[in-house]
Each structure stands twice: as C-alpha cells, then as structure tokens.
Short mmCIF file of C-alpha atoms in Angstrom, two decimals:
data_model
loop_
_atom_site.label_atom_id
_atom_site.label_comp_id
_atom_site.label_asym_id
_atom_site.label_seq_id
_atom_site.Cartn_x
_atom_site.Cartn_y
_atom_site.Cartn_z
CA UNK S 774 255.13 -32.60 184.79
CA UNK S 775 252.78 -32.77 187.77
CA UNK S 776 249.93 -35.27 187.96
CA UNK S 777 246.54 -33.55 188.25
CA UNK S 778 244.33 -34.74 191.07
CA UNK S 779 241.36 -35.75 188.93
CA UNK S 780 240.58 -39.10 190.57
CA UNK S 781 239.68 -39.82 194.16
CA UNK S 782 242.43 -41.48 196.18
CA UNK S 783 242.11 -44.01 198.97
CA UNK S 784 244.43 -45.30 201.66
CA UNK S 785 245.90 -48.71 200.90
CA UNK S 786 245.06 -50.56 204.10
CA UNK S 787 247.31 -49.56 206.98
CA UNK S 788 250.27 -48.64 204.75
CA UNK S 789 249.74 -44.89 204.59
CA UNK S 790 250.09 -45.13 200.80
CA UNK S 791 247.44 -43.18 198.92
CA UNK S 792 246.39 -44.80 195.65
CA UNK S 793 243.98 -43.66 192.97
CA UNK S 794 240.68 -45.53 193.00
CA UNK S 795 241.44 -46.51 189.41
CA UNK S 796 244.87 -48.01 188.83
CA UNK S 797 246.72 -48.51 185.56
CA UNK S 798 247.30 -52.18 184.75
CA UNK S 799 250.32 -52.55 182.49
CA UNK S 800 249.97 -56.18 181.40
CA UNK S 801 248.85 -55.14 177.88
CA UNK S 802 252.05 -53.07 177.53
CA UNK S 803 253.93 -56.37 177.56
CA UNK S 804 252.32 -57.28 174.22
CA UNK S 805 249.73 -59.49 175.87
CA UNK S 806 247.03 -59.32 173.21
CA UNK S 807 248.87 -57.60 170.38
CA UNK S 808 252.36 -56.44 169.49
CA UNK S 809 252.34 -52.77 170.43
CA UNK S 810 254.82 -50.14 169.32
CA UNK S 811 256.87 -48.39 171.97
CA UNK S 812 255.51 -44.93 171.21
CA UNK S 813 251.86 -45.90 171.69
CA UNK S 814 252.63 -47.97 174.78
CA UNK S 815 254.53 -45.20 176.51
CA UNK S 816 251.89 -42.60 175.59
CA UNK S 817 249.26 -44.89 177.10
CA UNK S 818 251.08 -45.02 180.44
CA UNK S 819 251.67 -41.27 180.28
CA UNK S 820 247.99 -40.60 179.64
CA UNK S 821 247.08 -42.63 182.70
CA UNK S 822 249.42 -40.56 184.85
CA UNK S 823 248.15 -37.30 183.32
CA UNK S 824 244.56 -38.25 184.22
CA UNK S 825 245.41 -38.92 187.85
CA UNK S 826 245.94 -42.69 187.90
CA UNK S 827 248.88 -42.63 190.31
CA UNK S 828 249.01 -46.44 190.74
CA UNK S 829 250.98 -48.26 188.02
CA UNK S 830 250.90 -52.05 188.33
CA UNK S 831 253.33 -54.13 186.29
CA UNK S 832 255.35 -57.35 186.56
CA UNK S 833 258.44 -59.04 185.12
CA UNK S 834 256.05 -61.56 183.55
CA UNK S 835 254.34 -58.93 181.42
CA UNK S 836 256.17 -59.25 178.14
CA UNK S 837 259.13 -60.85 179.92
CA UNK S 838 260.26 -57.44 181.17
CA UNK S 839 258.95 -55.28 178.33
CA UNK S 840 256.09 -53.80 180.36
CA UNK S 841 258.49 -52.68 183.10
CA UNK S 842 260.75 -51.07 180.49
CA UNK S 843 257.87 -49.14 178.95
CA UNK S 844 256.41 -48.12 182.31
CA UNK S 845 259.83 -46.96 183.47
CA UNK S 846 260.17 -44.66 180.46
CA UNK S 847 256.79 -43.07 181.17
CA UNK S 848 257.42 -42.78 184.92
CA UNK S 849 260.70 -40.93 184.40
CA UNK S 850 258.80 -38.12 182.67
CA UNK S 851 256.86 -37.33 185.86
CA UNK S 852 257.76 -36.61 189.46
CA UNK S 853 258.58 -40.01 190.94
CA UNK S 854 257.24 -39.09 194.38
CA UNK S 855 253.75 -38.69 192.91
CA UNK S 856 253.63 -42.22 191.50
CA UNK S 857 252.93 -45.52 193.27
CA UNK S 858 254.80 -48.30 191.45
CA UNK S 859 253.66 -51.88 191.99
CA UNK S 860 255.56 -54.83 190.57
CA UNK S 861 256.05 -58.48 191.40
CA UNK S 862 258.44 -61.32 192.15
CA UNK S 863 258.28 -65.05 191.50
CA UNK S 864 259.82 -65.10 188.06
CA UNK S 865 263.27 -63.94 187.06
CA UNK S 866 264.36 -63.36 183.50
CA UNK S 867 267.23 -65.25 181.87
CA UNK S 868 268.58 -63.21 178.92
CA UNK S 869 270.63 -66.18 177.68
CA UNK S 870 267.96 -68.89 177.71
CA UNK S 871 265.50 -69.52 174.88
CA UNK S 872 262.22 -67.62 175.25
CA UNK S 873 260.00 -70.76 175.06
CA UNK S 874 256.19 -70.62 174.99
CA UNK S 875 253.73 -70.77 177.85
CA UNK S 876 253.61 -67.26 179.30
CA UNK S 877 250.65 -66.34 177.10
CA UNK S 878 252.24 -63.14 175.76
CA UNK S 879 252.02 -62.59 172.03
CA UNK S 880 255.18 -60.50 172.00
CA UNK S 881 257.64 -59.11 174.53
CA UNK S 882 261.37 -59.47 175.08
CA UNK S 883 263.32 -62.60 174.03
CA UNK S 884 264.14 -63.53 177.63
CA UNK S 885 263.18 -66.76 179.36
CA UNK S 886 260.92 -66.51 182.41
CA UNK S 887 261.97 -68.86 185.22
CA UNK S 888 259.78 -69.51 188.26
CA UNK S 889 261.83 -68.78 191.37
CA UNK S 890 260.32 -68.02 194.77
CA UNK S 891 263.61 -68.52 196.64
CA UNK S 892 265.29 -65.77 198.65
CA UNK S 893 268.14 -65.36 196.17
CA UNK S 894 265.84 -65.59 193.15
CA UNK S 895 263.59 -62.93 194.64
CA UNK S 896 266.50 -60.57 195.27
CA UNK S 897 267.68 -61.07 191.70
CA UNK S 898 264.18 -60.40 190.37
CA UNK S 899 263.92 -57.16 192.37
CA UNK S 900 267.30 -55.99 191.10
CA UNK S 901 266.24 -56.68 187.52
CA UNK S 902 262.95 -54.80 188.04
CA UNK S 903 264.68 -51.75 189.50
CA UNK S 904 266.97 -51.60 186.46
CA UNK S 905 264.12 -51.98 183.97
CA UNK S 906 261.97 -49.40 185.76
CA UNK S 907 264.88 -47.00 186.18
CA UNK S 908 264.10 -46.31 189.82
CA UNK S 909 265.75 -46.89 193.18
CA UNK S 910 262.70 -48.09 195.07
CA UNK S 911 259.43 -49.97 194.62
CA UNK S 912 256.32 -48.84 196.44
CA UNK S 913 254.38 -52.12 196.38
CA UNK S 914 256.06 -55.49 195.80
CA UNK S 915 253.92 -58.58 195.39
CA UNK S 916 254.63 -62.32 195.32
CA UNK S 917 253.10 -63.34 192.01
CA UNK S 918 250.92 -66.28 190.99
CA UNK S 919 251.26 -68.66 193.92
CA UNK S 920 247.95 -70.30 193.09
CA UNK S 921 246.49 -73.50 191.73
CA UNK S 922 245.55 -71.71 188.51
CA UNK S 923 249.24 -71.23 187.73
CA UNK S 924 250.97 -74.27 189.26
CA UNK S 925 248.28 -76.94 189.51
CA UNK S 926 247.07 -78.83 192.60
CA UNK S 927 250.09 -81.14 192.81
CA UNK S 928 252.68 -78.34 193.01
CA UNK S 929 250.89 -75.64 194.97
CA UNK S 930 251.93 -76.77 198.47
CA UNK S 931 255.62 -76.81 197.55
CA UNK S 932 255.30 -73.40 195.87
CA UNK S 933 253.56 -71.94 198.92
CA UNK S 934 256.27 -73.21 201.25
CA UNK S 935 258.99 -71.91 198.94
CA UNK S 936 257.34 -68.50 198.74
CA UNK S 937 256.97 -68.14 202.51
CA UNK S 938 260.49 -69.41 203.27
CA UNK S 939 262.14 -67.44 200.47
CA UNK S 940 260.24 -64.62 198.80
CA UNK S 941 258.42 -63.44 201.93
CA UNK S 942 261.65 -63.29 203.93
CA UNK S 943 263.31 -61.31 201.14
CA UNK S 944 260.41 -58.88 200.83
CA UNK S 945 260.22 -58.41 204.58
CA UNK S 946 263.92 -57.50 204.62
CA UNK S 947 263.53 -55.06 201.73
CA UNK S 948 260.58 -53.46 203.52
CA UNK S 949 262.70 -53.06 206.63
CA UNK S 950 265.49 -51.46 204.58
CA UNK S 951 263.11 -49.00 202.95
CA UNK S 952 263.64 -50.27 199.40
CA UNK S 953 259.99 -51.35 199.41
CA UNK S 954 257.11 -49.56 201.15
CA UNK S 955 254.51 -52.35 201.13
CA UNK S 956 254.63 -56.09 200.46
CA UNK S 957 251.93 -58.54 199.50
CA UNK S 958 250.76 -61.10 196.99
CA UNK S 959 249.13 -60.99 193.58
CA UNK S 960 247.08 -64.11 192.80
CA UNK S 961 243.98 -65.40 191.02
CA UNK S 962 242.36 -67.18 193.99
CA UNK S 963 240.84 -65.69 197.12
CA UNK S 964 241.64 -68.86 199.10
CA UNK S 965 245.36 -68.22 198.55
CA UNK S 966 244.94 -64.65 199.76
CA UNK S 967 243.53 -66.03 202.99
CA UNK S 968 246.42 -68.50 203.36
CA UNK S 969 249.05 -65.83 202.88
CA UNK S 970 247.25 -63.35 205.14
CA UNK S 971 247.26 -65.91 207.95
CA UNK S 972 250.87 -66.97 207.35
CA UNK S 973 252.74 -63.66 207.25
CA UNK S 974 252.69 -59.91 207.83
CA UNK S 975 251.43 -58.58 204.51
CA UNK S 976 250.36 -55.02 203.71
CA UNK S 977 248.48 -55.37 200.43
CA UNK S 978 247.04 -57.96 198.07
CA UNK S 979 246.06 -57.87 194.42
CA UNK S 980 243.26 -60.33 193.68
CA UNK S 981 242.26 -60.99 190.08
CA UNK S 982 238.80 -62.09 188.98
CA UNK S 983 237.35 -63.36 192.25
CA UNK S 984 235.32 -60.34 193.24
CA UNK S 985 233.26 -58.95 190.39
CA UNK S 986 229.72 -58.09 189.38
CA UNK S 987 229.47 -61.63 188.02
CA UNK S 988 230.69 -63.54 191.08
CA UNK S 989 231.80 -62.71 194.60
CA UNK S 990 233.57 -65.68 196.25
CA UNK S 991 236.00 -63.36 198.06
CA UNK S 992 233.07 -61.83 199.96
CA UNK S 993 232.82 -64.72 202.40
CA UNK S 994 236.32 -65.02 203.88
CA UNK S 995 239.06 -62.93 202.28
CA UNK S 996 237.59 -59.44 202.17
CA UNK S 997 236.36 -59.50 205.80
CA UNK S 998 239.79 -60.83 206.84
CA UNK S 999 241.51 -58.04 204.91
CA UNK S 1000 239.39 -55.48 206.71
CA UNK S 1001 240.21 -56.94 210.13
CA UNK S 1002 243.95 -57.09 209.44
CA UNK S 1003 244.19 -53.75 207.66
CA UNK S 1004 245.37 -55.31 204.39
CA UNK S 1005 244.86 -53.00 201.43
CA UNK S 1006 243.10 -54.74 198.55
CA UNK S 1007 243.59 -54.01 194.88
CA UNK S 1008 241.27 -55.77 192.46
CA UNK S 1009 242.22 -56.91 188.98
CA UNK S 1010 240.16 -58.84 186.49
CA UNK S 1011 236.91 -57.12 187.43
CA UNK S 1012 235.64 -57.86 183.92
CA UNK S 1013 236.37 -61.59 184.46
CA UNK S 1014 238.91 -61.39 181.60
CA UNK S 1015 236.48 -59.77 179.20
CA UNK S 1016 232.82 -60.73 179.40
CA UNK S 1017 231.81 -57.91 181.76
CA UNK S 1018 233.35 -55.43 179.34
CA UNK S 1019 232.05 -56.86 176.07
CA UNK S 1020 228.78 -58.34 177.27
CA UNK S 1021 227.63 -61.84 176.36
CA UNK S 1022 228.63 -61.63 172.71
CA UNK S 1023 229.85 -64.52 170.58
CA UNK S 1024 233.40 -65.37 171.62
CA UNK S 1025 233.16 -63.50 174.95
CA UNK S 1026 235.94 -64.53 177.35
CA UNK S 1027 235.55 -65.72 180.92
CA UNK S 1028 238.71 -66.63 182.85
CA UNK S 1029 240.68 -66.37 179.59
CA UNK S 1030 238.53 -68.98 177.82
CA UNK S 1031 235.31 -68.89 175.83
CA UNK S 1032 232.50 -68.26 178.31
CA UNK S 1033 230.31 -71.34 178.97
CA UNK S 1034 226.53 -71.12 178.44
CA UNK S 1035 225.58 -70.62 182.14
CA UNK S 1036 227.96 -67.68 182.42
CA UNK S 1037 226.68 -66.20 179.16
CA UNK S 1038 223.11 -66.45 180.42
CA UNK S 1039 223.88 -64.81 183.76
CA UNK S 1040 225.74 -61.94 182.09
CA UNK S 1041 222.83 -61.37 179.72
CA UNK S 1042 220.53 -61.03 182.72
CA UNK S 1043 222.91 -58.63 184.49
CA UNK S 1044 223.27 -56.56 181.34
CA UNK S 1045 219.49 -56.43 180.89
CA UNK S 1046 219.09 -54.88 184.35
CA UNK S 1047 221.94 -52.43 183.72
CA UNK S 1048 220.45 -51.29 180.43
CA UNK S 1049 217.06 -50.79 182.09
CA UNK S 1050 218.76 -48.20 184.28
CA UNK S 1051 220.71 -46.66 181.40
CA UNK S 1052 224.06 -47.92 182.67
CA UNK S 1053 226.75 -49.70 180.69
CA UNK S 1054 227.80 -53.13 181.94
CA UNK S 1055 231.50 -52.25 182.23
CA UNK S 1056 230.82 -49.09 184.24
CA UNK S 1057 228.56 -51.00 186.63
CA UNK S 1058 231.28 -53.65 187.07
CA UNK S 1059 233.90 -51.08 188.11
CA UNK S 1060 231.59 -49.15 190.44
CA UNK S 1061 230.49 -52.35 192.14
CA UNK S 1062 234.05 -53.54 192.74
CA UNK S 1063 235.00 -50.25 194.36
CA UNK S 1064 232.09 -50.33 196.79
CA UNK S 1065 233.63 -52.84 199.21
CA UNK S 1066 235.35 -50.99 202.08
CA UNK S 1067 238.44 -53.22 201.90
CA UNK S 1068 239.09 -52.27 198.28
CA UNK S 1069 241.45 -49.38 197.67
CA UNK S 1070 241.79 -49.54 193.89
CA UNK S 1071 240.54 -51.32 190.80
CA UNK S 1072 243.36 -51.97 188.33
CA UNK S 1073 242.33 -51.77 184.67
CA UNK S 1074 244.55 -52.46 181.70
CA UNK S 1075 244.71 -50.40 178.51
CA UNK S 1076 246.51 -50.60 175.18
CA UNK S 1077 245.95 -47.02 173.97
CA UNK S 1078 245.47 -43.55 175.47
CA UNK S 1079 241.86 -43.68 174.28
CA UNK S 1080 241.21 -46.82 176.32
CA UNK S 1081 242.58 -45.08 179.41
CA UNK S 1082 240.23 -42.16 178.79
CA UNK S 1083 237.30 -44.53 178.39
CA UNK S 1084 238.13 -46.21 181.71
CA UNK S 1085 238.28 -42.86 183.48
CA UNK S 1086 234.99 -41.73 181.95
CA UNK S 1087 233.37 -44.94 183.17
CA UNK S 1088 234.33 -44.32 186.76
CA UNK S 1089 232.98 -40.76 186.79
CA UNK S 1090 229.37 -41.54 185.84
CA UNK S 1091 226.59 -41.78 188.43
CA UNK S 1092 224.88 -45.14 188.99
CA UNK S 1093 221.20 -45.21 190.09
CA UNK S 1094 220.87 -46.99 193.43
CA UNK S 1095 217.90 -48.90 192.07
CA UNK S 1096 220.25 -50.85 189.80
CA UNK S 1097 221.80 -52.66 192.76
CA UNK S 1098 218.42 -53.30 194.36
CA UNK S 1099 217.10 -54.87 191.17
CA UNK S 1100 220.17 -57.07 190.74
CA UNK S 1101 219.79 -58.39 194.28
CA UNK S 1102 216.05 -58.86 193.95
CA UNK S 1103 216.61 -61.00 190.86
CA UNK S 1104 219.28 -63.09 192.57
CA UNK S 1105 222.00 -61.75 190.28
CA UNK S 1106 224.07 -60.24 193.07
CA UNK S 1107 224.86 -61.55 196.54
CA UNK S 1108 222.63 -59.95 199.17
CA UNK S 1109 225.52 -59.14 201.59
CA UNK S 1110 227.64 -57.49 198.87
CA UNK S 1111 228.26 -53.79 199.60
CA UNK S 1112 227.06 -51.48 196.82
CA UNK S 1113 227.78 -47.84 196.04
CA UNK S 1114 225.85 -45.39 198.17
#
C-alpha cells in the first residue's frame, strides 16, 4: 500500500529527510490514557499513514514497548521506504523485573523500564526497539528525557554527562554505520535543547510543550540556535498537555496537571480572540507552531482513526491573518513570534 501525498512535507534541518508537517505521535498507543485494544491501535497508526503522515514517533517508554510493537505492525503493511520512524533511547526494558509504577502509563507491557544512558545500555535499547518495530533501521533516534522535569535538579548534571559520554557516542556510531539516519534529543525543556546543541553534533530535536500558542520560551534561544546550526525541530505538546485542545474547561490539563487560574484566564482570552475569527483553538495552536522556520513537523497523538482525521482536518483549514495581529495587540502572543503568512 502506497502512502498518498496529502500533507505538505518539509526538510528536517540539514538531514535531507523529508517529514510530513503533521507527525503521528504514538504515546497513546502505549495505553497512556486508556487501555486500548490492538485492533483499534493498529488501525489508528494505519490511518495516519494512509492520510500522508509519514513521520511516526514512538519510544520504548510508551507502554513499556507496547507502542513500538503496535507501530511496527502498522508499518509493515506499508512500504518501509516511505515512512520516517522516530524512536528513543534512555530506557531499556527488563522482561524479568517487576513492572513497578511511575511511568504514568495506565496499561502497556509487564516489563520494567530502567533508565540507562550508558553506551552499552543505549545499544541494548536500540536492539530491543529494532526487534519490536520489526525493522532493520531507524530513521531518527533521540536521547529521551534528559531534563529536570524527569530527573530533578539534583540528578540532571550526572544524567547529562552520562548521556553525552554514553548515549551520544553510541548514536554517533550508529549514524556512521547507517543504522540510523539522524540523531538528536527529545526533552521537555528548551534549555536542555540548547545544552545538547552546543555539546554535540545533533541533527534533530523533539521539544515538548515549550513552544505553543500559550507560551514561547524556546523563541529566545533554542529556535534561533537550531536555525543557525541546521537542526531540524519537531514539536510535541503543542496543546500544553491538553488545555489548548479542550479550552479552559473545568479539569483542563496544563503540563499534565490541573491548569492553575492564571493559565486558565490566559487561555480564555486566547480562545475569545480565536472564536471572534471563527477559528477553533486547537487548529490555531497547530498552525502557530508550524509557522516558525526551524520547525519541520508538529507531532500529535491520537487514540482512534477518527482522532487522526480530526487532526488532519485541523491543519488544512485557513486561518485569517488578523487573528495573529489581534493576539499580539492584546499581549497574548510574543511580538517576535513568526506567524503563518
């Protein structure tokens, strides 16, 4: 089955890899929010590929390997050369250890996730991912979650050193051997993207939640640096873990927690401006994130084929230019932030 070219593609930095402007985020397929059945999960990934989302982003963390298994099944039903597979290192799975809690996944496989940014641990993680995905190569391989959000301020320096001395060296070797086409990091903090970009030769970075319609801290340092160095940027978390998709409703999530009152108030104001222009909040959030020239793709998760279709429909609508002007005039969007033409 061929993948129809229904979505615009962009070059991922200097890599030569062409990725769809909308990527498929496979974290939900690891039973993140709900226990999903295999049939629905695989059909969801298939629907993304059918609609032209050629970038599939997964990780060993997602369901402790379950997401990679499900993505692999879907990928094998298409021409592999048409698909850009992105996965991650930093955790390896122990099939003999107790699962334990703490990963945040409601379901998934009964395997224990062990943090390991060493050279040997990275190589083992890559081998496990290749087996789960059922492929002989990975297009984009990212060092996962080396950030304060994950490890805390007391451990981050040791984790950063371990990642550069171990995981980076391993990924650089795999890139040289052709097993991997592009290497990078996937983190929740733009400051860590800057640190890694200055410390090693990285091709791509996946940043979650730090460049969105709600807040743009990555605008100051990381995104200009990525442009200068030719680092391809993928953005995750452009809904700030929910509130830019749901609006400021009761129980709306911001950074995986209940949104505090100041955030709720700001989102209400943003949504008011969007509605005045006849634009949904979620659609505006995706279009805004794609407007920065360093950004190659916005990665959105989905649990069902219908959610994939909704995401694609959102990216195809036209946004009045006056929306961005009004947001900036009201101080709801940073003046220097690029907006869609």
